[in-house]
Amino acid sequence: MKAYFGRRYTISASHRLHADALSAEANLVTYGKCNNPHGHGHNYVVEVVVSGAVDPETGMVVNMAALDEVVRGRVIDRFDHANLNLDPLFVNRVPTTENLCRAVFVLLKNALPACELERVRVEETENNFFECDSE
Amino acid sequence: MKAYFGRRYTISASHRLHADALSAEANLVTYGKCNNPHGHGHNYVVEVVVSGAVDPETGMVVNMAALDEVVRGRVIDRFDHANLNLDPLFVNRVPTTENLCRAVFVLLKNALPACELERVRVEETENNFFECDSE
Amino acid sequence: MKAYFGRRYTISASHRLHADALSAEANLVTYGKCNNPHGHGHNYVVEVVVSGAVDPETGMVVNMAALDEVVRGRVIDRFDHANLNLDPLFVNRVPTTENLCRAVFVLLKNALPACELERVRVEETENNFFECDSE
Amino acid sequence: MKAYFGRRYTISASHRLHADALSAEANLVTYGKCNNPHGHGHNYVVEVVVSGAVDPETGMVVNMAALDEVVRGRVIDRFDHANLNLDPLFVNRVPTTENLCRAVFVLLKNALPACELERVRVEETENNFFECDSE
Amino acid sequence: MKAYFGRRYTISASHRLHADALSAEANLVTYGKCNNPHGHGHNYVVEVVVSGAVDPETGMVVNMAALDEVVRGRVIDRFDHANLNLDPLFVNRVPTTENLCRAVFVLLKNALPACELERVRVEETENNFFECDSE
Amino acid sequence: MKAYFGRRYTISASHRLHADALSAEANLVTYGKCNNPHGHGHNYVVEVVVSGAVDPETGMVVNMAALDEVVRGRVIDRFDHANLNLDPLFVNRVPTTENLCRAVFVLLKNALPACELERVRVEETENNFFECDSE
């Protein structure tokens, strides 16, 4: 029987939304106050959902400590307490939460221990979130 | 790559559950205290989930301000601080949260700016919720 | 040693804010959309905080089941799934959350089993709350 | 039109994670502090999601009181304020939250009143959860 | 009878913790990863608690819309979607959440409409908060 | 200016409420299902609130890492993933949450780095909590 396991992590980071290809006016229309020149920040909640068979011996889908090690090593240590705009992944890509969500998905996709990555969800505030999945 | 964007809104409204086609006894059995004659109320959380491609230039699935404008204009302004039983949509339909959820889905289905409506979720209390999707 | 015990209950109720002594215009200015003629509703969280010595034998400030019985009998059964404007306590008093909070305090003040009522808090939404205490 | 209804219940229970087939060292590596010999506990949130057509007369997917009666009778009364390791279902199965989630799914699968069981989710803490569905 | 009214606002801002009077090493020891050179950010929750007599006519401690106008004008518009280090108040003061909390208290202290400022609380994350009061 | 700093920790533990001085019947009346013979468990949230002057140089009431070290060393490592009934502090004292709260207060009272312990709060579930303070 297949089961899903979801785990939530928190990242405190700053970003500024600004697309170089757009004019100053278009940036302001597109991003509103998120375009403020000196940036702002969020406590992002990153939820990682994996799936797999429940091991009949251990009763587990994946070892949580092993999953944590990968997620911390590849995602949390990289983005937590950082300025997203300075990350190499966001040199030519606006650090919207959509793009952050995709970046987390790609960073984890083939790196997880013995389970499938189903979905990544990033909550930017209590009132909005973004998801991408394996489709 | 497709991504999902979810946004949460709050509606404070009152309603009374009562089906005209049922007897007084059947109404009481069906709805319990929700059938109390003078109504009661909730802080409903309405979660709207849309999907689309991430725009390579802006990094966004949909402009949040544009989405808010549609949802506020068609849903929030209509139901917030209102008595649901008096809404034209509920003249011949009991204002259960299932029906409120469907009504929100229909009101938004073809009205959104450049993205697909995937799912509407309405939380009636912290402990129960309703969803309908595009299937 | 004195200790405090707090317990949270939920009430789903409707109300309309309207002061008979004020003009229609003044009511609208004072209460905004809460003055809408047909009412609206909330899931109120009612938090009751009591204090007392910790009983050396049982290790308890108050028996939770005994407290629940009083609060349910005097407060929850009265206001849950009701229209506050129709309660005798609100015949000549606007059912604001301030006044609901005071009403709960007065209803419980001398009715609790072997402990002191310290404070009543009513959360109207996730973003606002009211409190009154024994001062 | 199909709709989904989700309802959340809480279970306070204790468990100890220990696989008889593994050595003491392997148990410690696999379960970490969850292998502590005298057990520990959680407030588990059990979310049951069902689906069905919305009844045109009542406006409901399922009668909530009827659903509660089944879930309380088959799941909550059994596991709440209990030591999971002593339940017959966990005699030869480690009471991980994966296995608890599957057990809840199986206990409810064919027992629900006039609706389909879609998904069971068990939240072990605020930061992790498990799900299984009808696939 | 005196009552308390609390209202919660959200600010998304970035900051970097660095004291000019301390060496680079001392800054790192004192602030840890909050000293990262390019800053990071949070969704701060700012809770403003006021007190006053309940107006017998309106049933209110303070008009919520009037309170919102002051808090938004003096606090939210100033710090939301901003880099705290660039605010004049933090030119010679490290923008710790303690200092942000004090700044909010001072900005509101004598500016509120017909009520007393009792307490300001700033939640930096779900797991820590700061408060200052009128003592 | 004095400020308060609160920090939340989580403990997953099991306990059984049973007073040796009471009869089996009295235990059942007093503790209800919390008297179940094999125990049950909770995710306790332990909130520690300290106060002090804001250091003009660092802008901090207390170094959070230093506070964490003391709380983890004296409280979290002791009670997390444990059976409270087996702790020496609960040999002759029922491990109610009142008594757990007092135990945490006493363990921390004179052990904190350069600040005052104001209050300890333990949340047993989302709907009840206990506090003790320095009075």
Short mmCIF file of C-alpha atoms in Angstrom, two decimals, chain B residues 8 11-15 33-34 36 38-45 80-83 86 123-126, chain C residues 8 11-15 33-34 36 38-45 80-83 86 123-126:
data_model
loop_
_atom_site.label_atom_id
_atom_site.label_comp_id
_atom_site.label_asym_id
_atom_site.label_seq_id
_atom_site.Cartn_x
_atom_site.Cartn_y
_atom_site.Cartn_z
CA ARG B 8 -7.30 32.39 1.19
CA ILE B 11 -16.18 35.72 4.82
CA SER B 12 -18.24 36.39 7.96
CA ALA B 13 -21.82 35.43 7.19
CA SER B 14 -24.93 34.01 8.77
CA HIS B 15 -27.17 31.23 7.52
CA LYS B 33 -28.92 22.92 15.81
CA CYS B 34 -28.06 24.40 12.38
CA ASN B 36 -32.38 26.85 14.80
CA HIS B 38 -33.11 32.55 13.81
CA GLY B 39 -29.86 31.44 12.19
CA HIS B 40 -26.26 31.49 13.34
CA GLY B 41 -22.96 32.36 11.65
CA HIS B 42 -19.43 31.49 10.77
CA ASN B 43 -16.11 32.94 9.70
CA TYR B 44 -15.79 30.99 6.46
CA VAL B 45 -12.34 30.65 4.92
CA ASP B 80 -19.21 38.87 3.36
CA HIS B 81 -21.22 40.30 6.26
CA ALA B 82 -24.39 38.98 4.66
CA ASN B 83 -27.18 36.54 5.46
CA LEU B 86 -31.27 36.06 1.34
CA GLU B 123 -13.66 25.89 5.70
CA GLU B 124 -16.74 26.33 7.87
CA THR B 125 -14.90 25.82 11.14
CA GLU B 126 -11.37 24.72 12.06
CA ARG C 8 -11.11 27.39 24.76
CA ILE C 11 -19.55 29.45 19.47
CA SER C 12 -21.04 29.87 16.01
CA ALA C 13 -23.52 32.72 16.18
CA SER C 14 -24.97 35.57 14.17
CA HIS C 15 -25.42 39.19 15.15
CA LYS C 33 -20.73 46.55 7.16
CA CYS C 34 -21.46 45.04 10.59
CA ASN C 36 -25.91 45.32 7.35
CA HIS C 38 -29.88 41.08 7.89
CA GLY C 39 -26.90 40.28 10.09
CA HIS C 40 -23.83 38.15 9.60
CA GLY C 41 -21.95 35.67 11.75
CA HIS C 42 -18.75 34.43 13.29
CA ASN C 43 -17.08 31.42 14.84
CA TYR C 44 -16.27 33.04 18.18
CA VAL C 45 -13.55 31.44 20.31
CA ASP C 80 -24.01 28.62 20.22
CA HIS C 81 -25.93 28.42 16.96
CA ALA C 82 -28.03 31.38 18.03
CA ASN C 83 -28.80 34.91 16.90
CA LEU C 86 -32.51 37.85 20.25
CA GLU C 123 -11.81 36.08 19.59
CA GLU C 124 -14.17 37.34 16.89
CA THR C 125 -11.83 36.55 14.02
CA GLU C 126 -8.21 35.42 13.80
#
